[in-house]
PDB file of C-alpha atoms in Angstrom:
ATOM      1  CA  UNK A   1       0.000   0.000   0.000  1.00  0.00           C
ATOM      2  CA  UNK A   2       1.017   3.407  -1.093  1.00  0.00           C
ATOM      3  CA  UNK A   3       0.230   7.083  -0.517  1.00  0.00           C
ATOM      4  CA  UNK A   4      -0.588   8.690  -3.319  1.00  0.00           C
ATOM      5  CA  UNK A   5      -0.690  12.352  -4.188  1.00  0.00           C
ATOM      6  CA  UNK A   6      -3.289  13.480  -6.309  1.00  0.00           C
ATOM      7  CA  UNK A   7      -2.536  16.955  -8.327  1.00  0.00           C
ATOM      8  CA  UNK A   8      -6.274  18.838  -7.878  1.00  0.00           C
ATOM      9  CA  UNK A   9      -7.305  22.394  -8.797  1.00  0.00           C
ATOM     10  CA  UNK A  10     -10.192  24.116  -6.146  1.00  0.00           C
ATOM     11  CA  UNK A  11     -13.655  24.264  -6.697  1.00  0.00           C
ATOM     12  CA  UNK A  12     -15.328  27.602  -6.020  1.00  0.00           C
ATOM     13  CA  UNK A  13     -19.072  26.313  -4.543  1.00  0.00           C
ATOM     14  CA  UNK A  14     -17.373  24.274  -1.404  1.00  0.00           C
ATOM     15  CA  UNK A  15     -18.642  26.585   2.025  1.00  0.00           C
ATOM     16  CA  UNK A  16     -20.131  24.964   4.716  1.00  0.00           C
ATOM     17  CA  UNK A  17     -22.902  25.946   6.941  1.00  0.00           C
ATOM     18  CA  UNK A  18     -23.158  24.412  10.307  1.00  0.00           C
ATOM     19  CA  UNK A  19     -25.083  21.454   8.885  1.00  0.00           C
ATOM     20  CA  UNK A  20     -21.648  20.530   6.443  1.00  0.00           C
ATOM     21  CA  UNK A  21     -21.653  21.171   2.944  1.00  0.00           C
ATOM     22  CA  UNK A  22     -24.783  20.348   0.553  1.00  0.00           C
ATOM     23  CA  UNK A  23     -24.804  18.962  -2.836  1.00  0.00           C
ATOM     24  CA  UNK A  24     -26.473  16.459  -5.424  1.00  0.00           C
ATOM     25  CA  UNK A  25     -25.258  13.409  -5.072  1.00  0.00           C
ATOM     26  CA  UNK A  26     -24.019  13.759  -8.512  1.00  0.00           C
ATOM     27  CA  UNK A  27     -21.998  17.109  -7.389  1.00  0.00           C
ATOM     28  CA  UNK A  28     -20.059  14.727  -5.111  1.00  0.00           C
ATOM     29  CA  UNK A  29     -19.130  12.656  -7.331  1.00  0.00           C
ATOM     30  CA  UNK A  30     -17.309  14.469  -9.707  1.00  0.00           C
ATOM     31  CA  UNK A  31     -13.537  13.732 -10.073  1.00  0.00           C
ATOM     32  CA  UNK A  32     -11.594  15.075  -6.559  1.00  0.00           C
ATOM     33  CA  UNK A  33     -14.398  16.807  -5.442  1.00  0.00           C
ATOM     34  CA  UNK A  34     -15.179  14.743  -2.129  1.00  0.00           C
ATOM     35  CA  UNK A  35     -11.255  14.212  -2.031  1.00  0.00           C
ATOM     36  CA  UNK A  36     -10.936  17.977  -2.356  1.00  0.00           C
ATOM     37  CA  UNK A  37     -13.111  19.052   0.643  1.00  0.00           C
ATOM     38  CA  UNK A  38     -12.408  15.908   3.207  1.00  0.00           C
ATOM     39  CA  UNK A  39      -8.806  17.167   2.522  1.00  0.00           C
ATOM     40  CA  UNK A  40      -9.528  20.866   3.476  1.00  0.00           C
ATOM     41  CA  UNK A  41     -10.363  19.662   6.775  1.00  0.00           C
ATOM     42  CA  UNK A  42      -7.401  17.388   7.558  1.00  0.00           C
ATOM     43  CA  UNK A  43      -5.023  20.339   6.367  1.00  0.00           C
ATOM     44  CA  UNK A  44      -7.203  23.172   8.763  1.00  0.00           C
ATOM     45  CA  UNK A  45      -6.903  20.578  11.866  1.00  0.00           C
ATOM     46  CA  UNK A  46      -3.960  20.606  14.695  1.00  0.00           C
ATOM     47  CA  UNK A  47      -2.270  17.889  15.935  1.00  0.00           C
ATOM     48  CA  UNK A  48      -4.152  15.122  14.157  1.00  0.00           C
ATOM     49  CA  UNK A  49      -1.103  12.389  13.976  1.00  0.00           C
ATOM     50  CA  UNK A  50      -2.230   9.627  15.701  1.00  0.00           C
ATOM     51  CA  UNK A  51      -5.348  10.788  16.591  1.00  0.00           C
ATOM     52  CA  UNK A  52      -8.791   9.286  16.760  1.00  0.00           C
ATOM     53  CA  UNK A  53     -11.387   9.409  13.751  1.00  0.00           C
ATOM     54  CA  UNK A  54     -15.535   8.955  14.101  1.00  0.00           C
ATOM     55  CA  UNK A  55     -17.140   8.172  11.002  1.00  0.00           C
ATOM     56  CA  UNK A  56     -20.065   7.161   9.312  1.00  0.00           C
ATOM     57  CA  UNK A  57     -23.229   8.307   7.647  1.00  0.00           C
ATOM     58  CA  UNK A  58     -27.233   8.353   7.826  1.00  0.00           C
ATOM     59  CA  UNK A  59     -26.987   5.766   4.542  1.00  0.00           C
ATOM     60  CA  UNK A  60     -27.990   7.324   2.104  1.00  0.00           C
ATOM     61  CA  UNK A  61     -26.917   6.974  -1.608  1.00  0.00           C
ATOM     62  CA  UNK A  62     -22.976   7.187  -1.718  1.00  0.00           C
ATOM     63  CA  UNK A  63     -22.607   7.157   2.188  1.00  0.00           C
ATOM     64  CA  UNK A  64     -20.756   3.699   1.948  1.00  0.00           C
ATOM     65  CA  UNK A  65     -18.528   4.668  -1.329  1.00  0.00           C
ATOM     66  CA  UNK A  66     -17.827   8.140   0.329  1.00  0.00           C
ATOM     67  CA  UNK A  67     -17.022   6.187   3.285  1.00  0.00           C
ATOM     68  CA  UNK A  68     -14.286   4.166   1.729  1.00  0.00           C
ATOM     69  CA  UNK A  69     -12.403   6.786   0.194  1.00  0.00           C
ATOM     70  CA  UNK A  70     -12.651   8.899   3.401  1.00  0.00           C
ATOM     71  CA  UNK A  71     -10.734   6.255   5.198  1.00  0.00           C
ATOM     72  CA  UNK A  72      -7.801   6.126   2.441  1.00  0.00           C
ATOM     73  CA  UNK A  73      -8.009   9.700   2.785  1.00  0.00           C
ATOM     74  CA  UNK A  74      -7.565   9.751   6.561  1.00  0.00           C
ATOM     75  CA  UNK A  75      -4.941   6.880   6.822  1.00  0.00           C
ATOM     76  CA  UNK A  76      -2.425   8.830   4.672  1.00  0.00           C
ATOM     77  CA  UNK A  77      -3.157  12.220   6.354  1.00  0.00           C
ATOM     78  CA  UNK A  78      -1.623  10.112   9.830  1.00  0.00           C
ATOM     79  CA  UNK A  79      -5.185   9.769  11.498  1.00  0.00           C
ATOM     80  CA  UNK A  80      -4.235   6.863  14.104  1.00  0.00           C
ATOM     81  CA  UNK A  81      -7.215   5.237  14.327  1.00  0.00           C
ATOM     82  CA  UNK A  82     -10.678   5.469  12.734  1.00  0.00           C
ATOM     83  CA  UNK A  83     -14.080   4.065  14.534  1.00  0.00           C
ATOM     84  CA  UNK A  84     -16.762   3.640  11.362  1.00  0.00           C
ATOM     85  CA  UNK A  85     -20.367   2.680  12.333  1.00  0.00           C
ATOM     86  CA  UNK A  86     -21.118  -1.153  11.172  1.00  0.00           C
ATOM     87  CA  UNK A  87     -22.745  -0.591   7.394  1.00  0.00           C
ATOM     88  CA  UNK A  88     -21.110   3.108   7.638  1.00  0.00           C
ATOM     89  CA  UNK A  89     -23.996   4.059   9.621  1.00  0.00           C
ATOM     90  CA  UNK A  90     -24.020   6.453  12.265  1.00  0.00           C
ATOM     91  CA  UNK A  91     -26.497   9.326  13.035  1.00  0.00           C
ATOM     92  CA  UNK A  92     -25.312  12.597  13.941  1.00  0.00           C
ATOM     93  CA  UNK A  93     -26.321  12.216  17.994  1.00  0.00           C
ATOM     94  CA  UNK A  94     -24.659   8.726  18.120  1.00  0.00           C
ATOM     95  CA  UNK A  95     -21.633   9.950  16.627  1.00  0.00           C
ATOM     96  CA  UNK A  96     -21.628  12.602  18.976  1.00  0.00           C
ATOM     97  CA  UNK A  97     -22.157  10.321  21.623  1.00  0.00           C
ATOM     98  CA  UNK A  98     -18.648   8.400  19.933  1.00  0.00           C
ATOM     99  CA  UNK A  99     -16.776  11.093  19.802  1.00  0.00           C
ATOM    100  CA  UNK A 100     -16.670  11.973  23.410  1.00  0.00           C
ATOM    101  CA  UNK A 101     -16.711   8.214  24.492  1.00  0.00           C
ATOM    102  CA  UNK A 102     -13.444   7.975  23.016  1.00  0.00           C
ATOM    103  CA  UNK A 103     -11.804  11.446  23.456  1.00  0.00           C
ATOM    104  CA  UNK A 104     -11.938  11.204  19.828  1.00  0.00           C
ATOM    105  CA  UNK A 105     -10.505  14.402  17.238  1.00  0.00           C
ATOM    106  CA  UNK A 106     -13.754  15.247  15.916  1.00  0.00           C
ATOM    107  CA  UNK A 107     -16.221  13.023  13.169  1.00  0.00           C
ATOM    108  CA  UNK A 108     -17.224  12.950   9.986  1.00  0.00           C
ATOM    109  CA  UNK A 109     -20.689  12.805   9.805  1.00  0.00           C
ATOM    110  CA  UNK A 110     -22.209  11.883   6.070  1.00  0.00           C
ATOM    111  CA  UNK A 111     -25.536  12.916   6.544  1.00  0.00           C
ATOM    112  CA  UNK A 112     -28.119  15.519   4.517  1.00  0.00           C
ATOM    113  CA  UNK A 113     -31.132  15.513   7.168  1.00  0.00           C
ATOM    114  CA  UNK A 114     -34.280  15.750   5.993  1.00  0.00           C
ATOM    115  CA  UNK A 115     -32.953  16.312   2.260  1.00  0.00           C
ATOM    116  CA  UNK A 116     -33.965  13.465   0.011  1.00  0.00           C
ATOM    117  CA  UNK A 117     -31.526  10.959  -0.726  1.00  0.00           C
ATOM    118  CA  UNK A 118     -31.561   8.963  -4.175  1.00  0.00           C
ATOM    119  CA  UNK A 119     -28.895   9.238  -7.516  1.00  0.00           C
ATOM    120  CA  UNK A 120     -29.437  12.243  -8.398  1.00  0.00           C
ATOM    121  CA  UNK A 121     -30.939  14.070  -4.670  1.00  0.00           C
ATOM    122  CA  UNK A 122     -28.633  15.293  -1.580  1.00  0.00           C
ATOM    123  CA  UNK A 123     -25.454  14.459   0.095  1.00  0.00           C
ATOM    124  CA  UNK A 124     -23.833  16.042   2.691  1.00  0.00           C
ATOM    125  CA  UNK A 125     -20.636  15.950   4.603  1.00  0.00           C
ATOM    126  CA  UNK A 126     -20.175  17.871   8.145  1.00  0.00           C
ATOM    127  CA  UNK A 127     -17.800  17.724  10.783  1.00  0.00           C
ATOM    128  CA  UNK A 128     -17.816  17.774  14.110  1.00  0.00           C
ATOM    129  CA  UNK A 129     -15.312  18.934  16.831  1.00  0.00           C
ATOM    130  CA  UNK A 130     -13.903  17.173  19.937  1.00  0.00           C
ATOM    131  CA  UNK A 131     -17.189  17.850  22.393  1.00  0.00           C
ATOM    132  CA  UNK A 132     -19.164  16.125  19.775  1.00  0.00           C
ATOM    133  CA  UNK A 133     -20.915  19.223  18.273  1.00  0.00           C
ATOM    134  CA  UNK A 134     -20.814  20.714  14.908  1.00  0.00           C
ATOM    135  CA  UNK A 135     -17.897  22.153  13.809  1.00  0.00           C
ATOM    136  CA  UNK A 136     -18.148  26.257  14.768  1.00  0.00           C
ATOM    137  CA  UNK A 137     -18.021  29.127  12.019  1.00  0.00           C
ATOM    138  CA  UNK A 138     -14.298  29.361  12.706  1.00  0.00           C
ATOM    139  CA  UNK A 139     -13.437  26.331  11.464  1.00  0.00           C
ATOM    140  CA  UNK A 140     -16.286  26.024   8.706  1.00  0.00           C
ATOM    141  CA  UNK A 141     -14.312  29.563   7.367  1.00  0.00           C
ATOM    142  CA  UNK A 142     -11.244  28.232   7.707  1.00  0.00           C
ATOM    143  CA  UNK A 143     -12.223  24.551   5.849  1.00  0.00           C
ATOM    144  CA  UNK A 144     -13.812  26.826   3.519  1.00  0.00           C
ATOM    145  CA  UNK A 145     -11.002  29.028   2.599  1.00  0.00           C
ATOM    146  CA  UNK A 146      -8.584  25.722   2.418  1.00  0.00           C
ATOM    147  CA  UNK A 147     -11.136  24.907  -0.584  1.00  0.00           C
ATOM    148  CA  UNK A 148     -10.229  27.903  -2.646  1.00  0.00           C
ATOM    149  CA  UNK A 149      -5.950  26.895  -2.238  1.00  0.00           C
ATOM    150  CA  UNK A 150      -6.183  23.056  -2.589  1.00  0.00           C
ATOM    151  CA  UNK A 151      -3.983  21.665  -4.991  1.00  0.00           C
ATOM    152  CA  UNK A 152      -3.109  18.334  -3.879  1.00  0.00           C
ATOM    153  CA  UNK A 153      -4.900  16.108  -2.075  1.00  0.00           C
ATOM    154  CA  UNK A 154      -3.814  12.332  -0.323  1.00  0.00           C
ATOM    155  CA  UNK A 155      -4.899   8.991  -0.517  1.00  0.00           C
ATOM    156  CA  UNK A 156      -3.774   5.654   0.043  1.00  0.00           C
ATOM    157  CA  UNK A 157      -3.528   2.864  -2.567  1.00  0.00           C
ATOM    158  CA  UNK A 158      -5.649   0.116  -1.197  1.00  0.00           C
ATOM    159  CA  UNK A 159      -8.432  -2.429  -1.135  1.00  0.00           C
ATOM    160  CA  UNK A 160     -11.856  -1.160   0.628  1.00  0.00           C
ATOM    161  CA  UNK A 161     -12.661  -2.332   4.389  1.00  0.00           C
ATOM    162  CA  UNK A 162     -15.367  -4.643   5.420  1.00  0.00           C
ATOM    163  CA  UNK A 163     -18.471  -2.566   6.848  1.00  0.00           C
ATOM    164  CA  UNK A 164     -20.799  -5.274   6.637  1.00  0.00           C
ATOM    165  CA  UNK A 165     -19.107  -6.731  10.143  1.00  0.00           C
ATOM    166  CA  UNK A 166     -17.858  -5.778  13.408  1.00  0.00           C
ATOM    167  CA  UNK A 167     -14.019  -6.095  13.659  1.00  0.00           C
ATOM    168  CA  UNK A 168     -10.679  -4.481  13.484  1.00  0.00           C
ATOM    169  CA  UNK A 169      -8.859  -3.927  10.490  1.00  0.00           C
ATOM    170  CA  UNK A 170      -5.597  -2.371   9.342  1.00  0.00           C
ATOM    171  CA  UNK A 171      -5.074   0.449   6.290  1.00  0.00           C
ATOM    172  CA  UNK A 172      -2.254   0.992   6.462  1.00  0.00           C
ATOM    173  CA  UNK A 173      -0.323   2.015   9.640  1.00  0.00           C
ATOM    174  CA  UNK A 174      -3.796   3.229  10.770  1.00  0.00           C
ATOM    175  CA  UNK A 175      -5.571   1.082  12.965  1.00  0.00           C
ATOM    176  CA  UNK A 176      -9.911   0.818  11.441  1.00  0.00           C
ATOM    177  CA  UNK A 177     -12.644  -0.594  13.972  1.00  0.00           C
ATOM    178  CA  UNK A 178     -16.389  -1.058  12.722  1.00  0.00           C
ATOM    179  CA  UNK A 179     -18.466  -1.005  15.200  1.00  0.00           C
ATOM    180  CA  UNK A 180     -22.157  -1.215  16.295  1.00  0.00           C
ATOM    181  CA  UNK A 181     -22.834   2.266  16.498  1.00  0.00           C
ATOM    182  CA  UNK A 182     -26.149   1.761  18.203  1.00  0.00           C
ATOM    183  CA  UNK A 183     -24.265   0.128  21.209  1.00  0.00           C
ATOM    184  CA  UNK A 184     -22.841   3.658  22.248  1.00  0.00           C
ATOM    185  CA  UNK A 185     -26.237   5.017  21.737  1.00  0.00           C
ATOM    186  CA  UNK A 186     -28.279   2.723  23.501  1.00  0.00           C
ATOM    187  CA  UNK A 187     -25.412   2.955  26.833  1.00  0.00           C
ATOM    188  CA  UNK A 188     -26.031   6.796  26.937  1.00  0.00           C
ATOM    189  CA  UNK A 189     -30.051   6.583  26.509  1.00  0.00           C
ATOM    190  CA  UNK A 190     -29.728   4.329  29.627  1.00  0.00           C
ATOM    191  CA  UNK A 191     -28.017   6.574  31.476  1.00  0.00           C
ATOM    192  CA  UNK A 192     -30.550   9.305  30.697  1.00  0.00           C
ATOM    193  CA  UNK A 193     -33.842   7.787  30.810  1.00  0.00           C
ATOM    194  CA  UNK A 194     -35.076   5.508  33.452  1.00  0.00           C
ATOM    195  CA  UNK A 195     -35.531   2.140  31.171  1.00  0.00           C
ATOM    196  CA  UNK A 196     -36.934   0.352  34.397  1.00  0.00           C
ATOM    197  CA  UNK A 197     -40.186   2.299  34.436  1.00  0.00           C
ATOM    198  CA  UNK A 198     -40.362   2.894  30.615  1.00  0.00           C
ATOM    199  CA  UNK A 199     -40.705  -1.084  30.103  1.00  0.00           C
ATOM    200  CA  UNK A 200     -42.990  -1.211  33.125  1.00  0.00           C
ATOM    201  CA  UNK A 201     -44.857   1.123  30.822  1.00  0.00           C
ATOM    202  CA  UNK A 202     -44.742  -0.714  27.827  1.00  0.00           C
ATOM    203  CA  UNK A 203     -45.572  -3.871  28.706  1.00  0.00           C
ATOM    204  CA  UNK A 204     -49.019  -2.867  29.713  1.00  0.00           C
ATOM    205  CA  UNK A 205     -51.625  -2.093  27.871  1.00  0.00           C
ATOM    206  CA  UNK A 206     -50.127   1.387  26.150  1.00  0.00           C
ATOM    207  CA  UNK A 207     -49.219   1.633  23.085  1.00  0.00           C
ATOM    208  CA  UNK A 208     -46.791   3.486  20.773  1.00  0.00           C
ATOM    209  CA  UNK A 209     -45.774   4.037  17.512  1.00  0.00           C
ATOM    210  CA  UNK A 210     -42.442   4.974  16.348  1.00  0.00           C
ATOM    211  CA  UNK A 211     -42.146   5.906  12.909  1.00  0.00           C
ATOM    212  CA  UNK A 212     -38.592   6.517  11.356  1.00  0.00           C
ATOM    213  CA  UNK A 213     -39.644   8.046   8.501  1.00  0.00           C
ATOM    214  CA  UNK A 214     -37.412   5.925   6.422  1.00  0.00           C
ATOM    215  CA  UNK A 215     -34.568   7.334   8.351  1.00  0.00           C
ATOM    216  CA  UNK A 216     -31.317   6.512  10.067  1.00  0.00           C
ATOM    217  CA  UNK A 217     -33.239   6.479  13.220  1.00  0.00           C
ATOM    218  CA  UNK A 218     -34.313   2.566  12.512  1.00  0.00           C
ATOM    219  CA  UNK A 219     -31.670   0.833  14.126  1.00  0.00           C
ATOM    220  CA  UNK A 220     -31.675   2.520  16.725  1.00  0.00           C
ATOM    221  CA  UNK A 221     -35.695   2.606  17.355  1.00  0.00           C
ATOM    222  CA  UNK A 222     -35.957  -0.738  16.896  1.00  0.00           C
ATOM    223  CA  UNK A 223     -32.411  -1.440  19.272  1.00  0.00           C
ATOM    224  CA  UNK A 224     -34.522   0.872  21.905  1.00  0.00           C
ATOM    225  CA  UNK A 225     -38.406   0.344  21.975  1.00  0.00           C
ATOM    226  CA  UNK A 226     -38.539  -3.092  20.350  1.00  0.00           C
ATOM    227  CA  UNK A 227     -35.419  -4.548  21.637  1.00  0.00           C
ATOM    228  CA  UNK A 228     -34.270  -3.198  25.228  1.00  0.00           C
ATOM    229  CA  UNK A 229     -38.054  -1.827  26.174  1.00  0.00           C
ATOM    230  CA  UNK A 230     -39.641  -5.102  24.830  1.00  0.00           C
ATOM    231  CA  UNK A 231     -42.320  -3.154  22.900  1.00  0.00           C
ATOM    232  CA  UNK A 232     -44.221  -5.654  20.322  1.00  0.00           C
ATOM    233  CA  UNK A 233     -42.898  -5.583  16.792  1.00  0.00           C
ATOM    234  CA  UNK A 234     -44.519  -3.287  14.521  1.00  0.00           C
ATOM    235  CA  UNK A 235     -44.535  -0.294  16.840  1.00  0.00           C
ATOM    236  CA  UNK A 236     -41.290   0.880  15.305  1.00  0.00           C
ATOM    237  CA  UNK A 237     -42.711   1.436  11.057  1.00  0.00           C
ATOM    238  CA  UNK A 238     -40.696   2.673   8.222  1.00  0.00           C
TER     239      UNK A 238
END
């Protein structure tokens, strides 16, 4: 495995708000323009050699390919160590939930909210700092005006990871672990809510529904009512 270093002229539509940056999923995938912007925020970041990496995505179209060359991308920038939700998903509170667990650098969240997803709808990358919230306007101005310089980005030369299983991997010299990202989640609602009354609740006679909306939310809502709460299947839809 090699690094690679990719020649790359700047693209002039690449600020952030505080929710990342917004395109069609098609905008994204033209040639180094992902590469471009995940590189603007490695070269705006202190002290990230060695560090540790959250990422992962609300799964939407691209999420996992944007995933994979995120990782190369990281690995030959000297991230240490990345933690990537199983199936690169990861909603924005769970990851925010990760990246304080761990002490982590900050995450990359791949996530467009309520935006469609499909081919040709919404992407969106956004990243968030060390206390697990988004990134402030400091640092979105700063990523931003790294966009307008770029003219090299790096990546290393290697085969894709596994994210259909938990495990730890090696790209490189930096050290990959998927994980099940709503174990994290699931900890921290524990420690919030009182689960002990809640299932005392639900296995009465009330009733809920929880609908997802097609959303990332699923794994978790199922993990949480259906699973730990032991409400009957169905009440989690969509």
């Amino acid at each position: 495995m090699t690094i690679q270093t990719i020649a790359t002229t700047p693209f002039s539509d690449q600020k952030p708000g505080t929710s990342g940056l917004r395109k069609s999923v098609p905008t994204f995938q033209q040639p180094h323009y992902l590469e471009n912007f995940i590189q603007s925020i490695f070269d705006i970041l202190e002290g990230t050699q060695g560090k540790t990496l959250v990422l992962g995505g609300d799964g939407r179209y691209f999420n996992r390919e944007a995933i994979q060359i995120i990782l190369k991308m990281a690995a030959a920038n000297g991230i240490g160590k990345v933690l990537v939700g199983l199936d690169g998903i990861l909603s924005t509170p769970a990851a925010s939930c990760v990246i304080r667990e761990n002490d982590a650098l900050g995450g990359i969240i791949l996530s467009a909210s309520h935006n469609p997803g499909g081919p040709k709808a919404d992407f969106g990358v956004k990243y968030n700092i060390a206390n697990g919230g988004p990134a402030p306007e400091k640092i979105t101005e700063a990523i931003f005006a790294r966009t307008k310089t770029i003219s090299e980005y790096k990546i290393l030369q290697s085969a894709d990871i596994n994210l259909d299983r938990v495990g730890s991997f090696k790209l490189g010299t930096m050290d990959v672990e998927v994980f099940d990202s709503v174990v994290p989640y699931l900890k921290l609602m524990e420690s919030l809510f009182d689960f002990t009354r809640l299932k005392t609740l639900l296995s009465s006679d009330f009733r809920l529904c929880m609908d997802s909306l097609h959303a990332v939310t699923g794994p978790y809502a199922h993990a949480i009512f259906e699973g730990r709460l032991g409400a009957p299947l169905g009440t989690v839809q969509n």
